[in-house]
């Protein structure tokens, strides 16, 4: 199992799609089985600030990325918009669907509608 804490080296695509424990909710997160790569927790939808540019794994921040809203793109489908709790960087990540452990987007939408 791999945590969100990663080595300094850039990870390969094979290494990226491994199981980990979420640093926010501590849930056990399985790798995606739909040919894509997991970059956030399917339970609490939190992520980790690892990239300066998508996939580069070069961020020095390493703060938790809080989900702040859900957007829709005609090309990419639904995307979770994350904001870093440390440096406030905004990033978009595709919602994980058609996999054994899909994102709990309905729970996220219910929780976010309370605020």
mmCIF file of C-alpha atoms in Angstrom:
data_model
loop_
_atom_site.group_PDB
_atom_site.id
_atom_site.type_symbol
_atom_site.label_atom_id
_atom_site.label_comp_id
_atom_site.label_asym_id
_atom_site.label_seq_id
_atom_site.Cartn_x
_atom_site.Cartn_y
_atom_site.Cartn_z
ATOM 1 C CA UNK A 1 0.000 0.000 0.000
ATOM 2 C CA UNK A 2 1.274 3.448 -0.881
ATOM 3 C CA UNK A 3 0.386 6.604 0.995
ATOM 4 C CA UNK A 4 0.097 10.001 -0.644
ATOM 5 C CA UNK A 5 3.636 10.707 0.592
ATOM 6 C CA UNK A 6 5.804 10.040 -2.433
ATOM 7 C CA UNK A 7 9.504 9.883 -3.121
ATOM 8 C CA UNK A 8 11.282 12.836 -4.705
ATOM 9 C CA UNK A 9 11.630 11.038 -8.051
ATOM 10 C CA UNK A 10 8.955 11.322 -10.685
ATOM 11 C CA UNK A 11 6.711 8.277 -10.613
ATOM 12 C CA UNK A 12 6.067 6.057 -13.591
ATOM 13 C CA UNK A 13 2.484 5.476 -14.741
ATOM 14 C CA UNK A 14 2.648 1.912 -13.373
ATOM 15 C CA UNK A 15 3.725 3.156 -9.920
ATOM 16 C CA UNK A 16 1.079 5.910 -9.897
ATOM 17 C CA UNK A 17 -1.829 3.485 -10.105
ATOM 18 C CA UNK A 18 -1.233 1.767 -6.764
ATOM 19 C CA UNK A 19 -3.318 1.457 -3.613
ATOM 20 C CA UNK A 20 -2.855 3.990 -0.796
ATOM 21 C CA UNK A 21 -4.401 5.257 2.424
ATOM 22 C CA UNK A 22 -5.969 8.715 2.210
ATOM 23 C CA UNK A 23 -4.228 11.291 4.388
ATOM 24 C CA UNK A 24 -7.550 13.044 5.028
ATOM 25 C CA UNK A 25 -10.050 10.269 5.909
ATOM 26 C CA UNK A 26 -7.589 7.339 6.153
ATOM 27 C CA UNK A 27 -9.737 5.244 3.808
ATOM 28 C CA UNK A 28 -8.102 2.448 1.843
ATOM 29 C CA UNK A 29 -8.035 3.500 -1.824
ATOM 30 C CA UNK A 30 -7.687 0.828 -4.488
ATOM 31 C CA UNK A 31 -6.068 1.416 -7.896
ATOM 32 C CA UNK A 32 -8.416 2.222 -10.754
ATOM 33 C CA UNK A 33 -9.418 -0.665 -12.996
ATOM 34 C CA UNK A 34 -10.745 1.431 -15.902
ATOM 35 C CA UNK A 35 -7.387 2.212 -17.558
ATOM 36 C CA UNK A 36 -7.019 5.605 -15.869
ATOM 37 C CA UNK A 37 -4.997 6.669 -12.828
ATOM 38 C CA UNK A 38 -6.235 7.431 -9.308
ATOM 39 C CA UNK A 39 -5.415 10.932 -8.045
ATOM 40 C CA UNK A 40 -7.925 11.454 -5.249
ATOM 41 C CA UNK A 41 -9.781 9.529 -2.554
ATOM 42 C CA UNK A 42 -13.133 8.070 -3.698
ATOM 43 C CA UNK A 43 -14.645 8.490 -0.221
ATOM 44 C CA UNK A 44 -13.845 12.065 0.858
ATOM 45 C CA UNK A 45 -12.704 13.208 -2.653
ATOM 46 C CA UNK A 46 -9.557 14.863 -1.180
ATOM 47 C CA UNK A 47 -6.323 14.776 -3.179
ATOM 48 C CA UNK A 48 -2.678 15.665 -2.551
ATOM 49 C CA UNK A 49 -0.839 18.592 -4.174
ATOM 50 C CA UNK A 50 1.846 16.670 -6.068
ATOM 51 C CA UNK A 51 1.919 18.316 -9.511
ATOM 52 C CA UNK A 52 2.909 21.728 -10.835
ATOM 53 C CA UNK A 53 1.645 20.624 -14.264
ATOM 54 C CA UNK A 54 -0.613 17.567 -14.646
ATOM 55 C CA UNK A 55 1.401 14.402 -14.085
ATOM 56 C CA UNK A 56 4.822 15.965 -13.401
ATOM 57 C CA UNK A 57 4.928 15.148 -9.630
ATOM 58 C CA UNK A 58 7.208 18.191 -9.098
ATOM 59 C CA UNK A 59 5.244 20.217 -6.537
ATOM 60 C CA UNK A 60 7.113 21.063 -3.347
ATOM 61 C CA UNK A 61 3.872 22.014 -1.558
ATOM 62 C CA UNK A 62 2.461 18.545 -0.750
ATOM 63 C CA UNK A 63 -0.630 20.084 0.888
ATOM 64 C CA UNK A 64 -4.010 18.372 0.913
ATOM 65 C CA UNK A 65 -6.292 19.356 -1.953
ATOM 66 C CA UNK A 66 -9.872 19.960 -0.774
ATOM 67 C CA UNK A 67 -12.740 19.330 -3.209
ATOM 68 C CA UNK A 68 -14.596 22.616 -3.710
ATOM 69 C CA UNK A 69 -17.003 21.932 -6.567
ATOM 70 C CA UNK A 70 -17.966 19.669 -9.433
ATOM 71 C CA UNK A 71 -17.684 20.878 -13.052
ATOM 72 C CA UNK A 72 -18.735 19.327 -16.340
ATOM 73 C CA UNK A 73 -16.712 19.385 -19.561
ATOM 74 C CA UNK A 74 -18.134 18.045 -22.821
ATOM 75 C CA UNK A 75 -14.701 16.544 -23.598
ATOM 76 C CA UNK A 76 -13.688 15.159 -20.174
ATOM 77 C CA UNK A 77 -17.024 14.608 -18.424
ATOM 78 C CA UNK A 78 -17.433 15.428 -14.748
ATOM 79 C CA UNK A 79 -14.403 16.843 -12.971
ATOM 80 C CA UNK A 80 -13.749 17.556 -9.305
ATOM 81 C CA UNK A 81 -12.211 20.975 -8.721
ATOM 82 C CA UNK A 82 -9.669 20.849 -5.883
ATOM 83 C CA UNK A 83 -8.080 23.723 -3.987
ATOM 84 C CA UNK A 84 -4.847 23.232 -2.059
ATOM 85 C CA UNK A 85 -5.331 23.915 1.656
ATOM 86 C CA UNK A 86 -1.740 25.247 1.867
ATOM 87 C CA UNK A 87 -0.984 27.317 -1.260
ATOM 88 C CA UNK A 88 -4.539 27.653 -2.696
ATOM 89 C CA UNK A 89 -3.660 26.249 -6.156
ATOM 90 C CA UNK A 90 -6.734 25.107 -8.098
ATOM 91 C CA UNK A 91 -6.677 21.853 -10.121
ATOM 92 C CA UNK A 92 -9.274 19.745 -11.926
ATOM 93 C CA UNK A 93 -9.388 15.938 -11.837
ATOM 94 C CA UNK A 94 -11.680 13.596 -13.741
ATOM 95 C CA UNK A 95 -14.258 11.740 -11.674
ATOM 96 C CA UNK A 96 -13.464 8.018 -11.393
ATOM 97 C CA UNK A 97 -16.255 5.997 -13.010
ATOM 98 C CA UNK A 98 -16.590 2.521 -14.534
ATOM 99 C CA UNK A 99 -14.191 1.018 -12.015
ATOM 100 C CA UNK A 100 -14.476 -1.242 -8.956
ATOM 101 C CA UNK A 101 -14.181 1.689 -6.512
ATOM 102 C CA UNK A 102 -15.987 4.668 -8.091
ATOM 103 C CA UNK A 103 -15.927 8.157 -6.574
ATOM 104 C CA UNK A 104 -18.734 8.855 -4.089
ATOM 105 C CA UNK A 105 -19.793 12.004 -5.950
ATOM 106 C CA UNK A 106 -23.394 11.904 -4.694
ATOM 107 C CA UNK A 107 -22.134 12.032 -1.092
ATOM 108 C CA UNK A 108 -19.792 14.891 -1.996
ATOM 109 C CA UNK A 109 -22.654 16.815 -3.658
ATOM 110 C CA UNK A 110 -24.898 16.279 -0.630
ATOM 111 C CA UNK A 111 -22.205 17.502 1.772
ATOM 112 C CA UNK A 112 -21.250 20.517 -0.338
ATOM 113 C CA UNK A 113 -24.865 21.624 -0.720
ATOM 114 C CA UNK A 114 -25.033 22.171 3.057
ATOM 115 C CA UNK A 115 -22.572 25.068 2.886
#
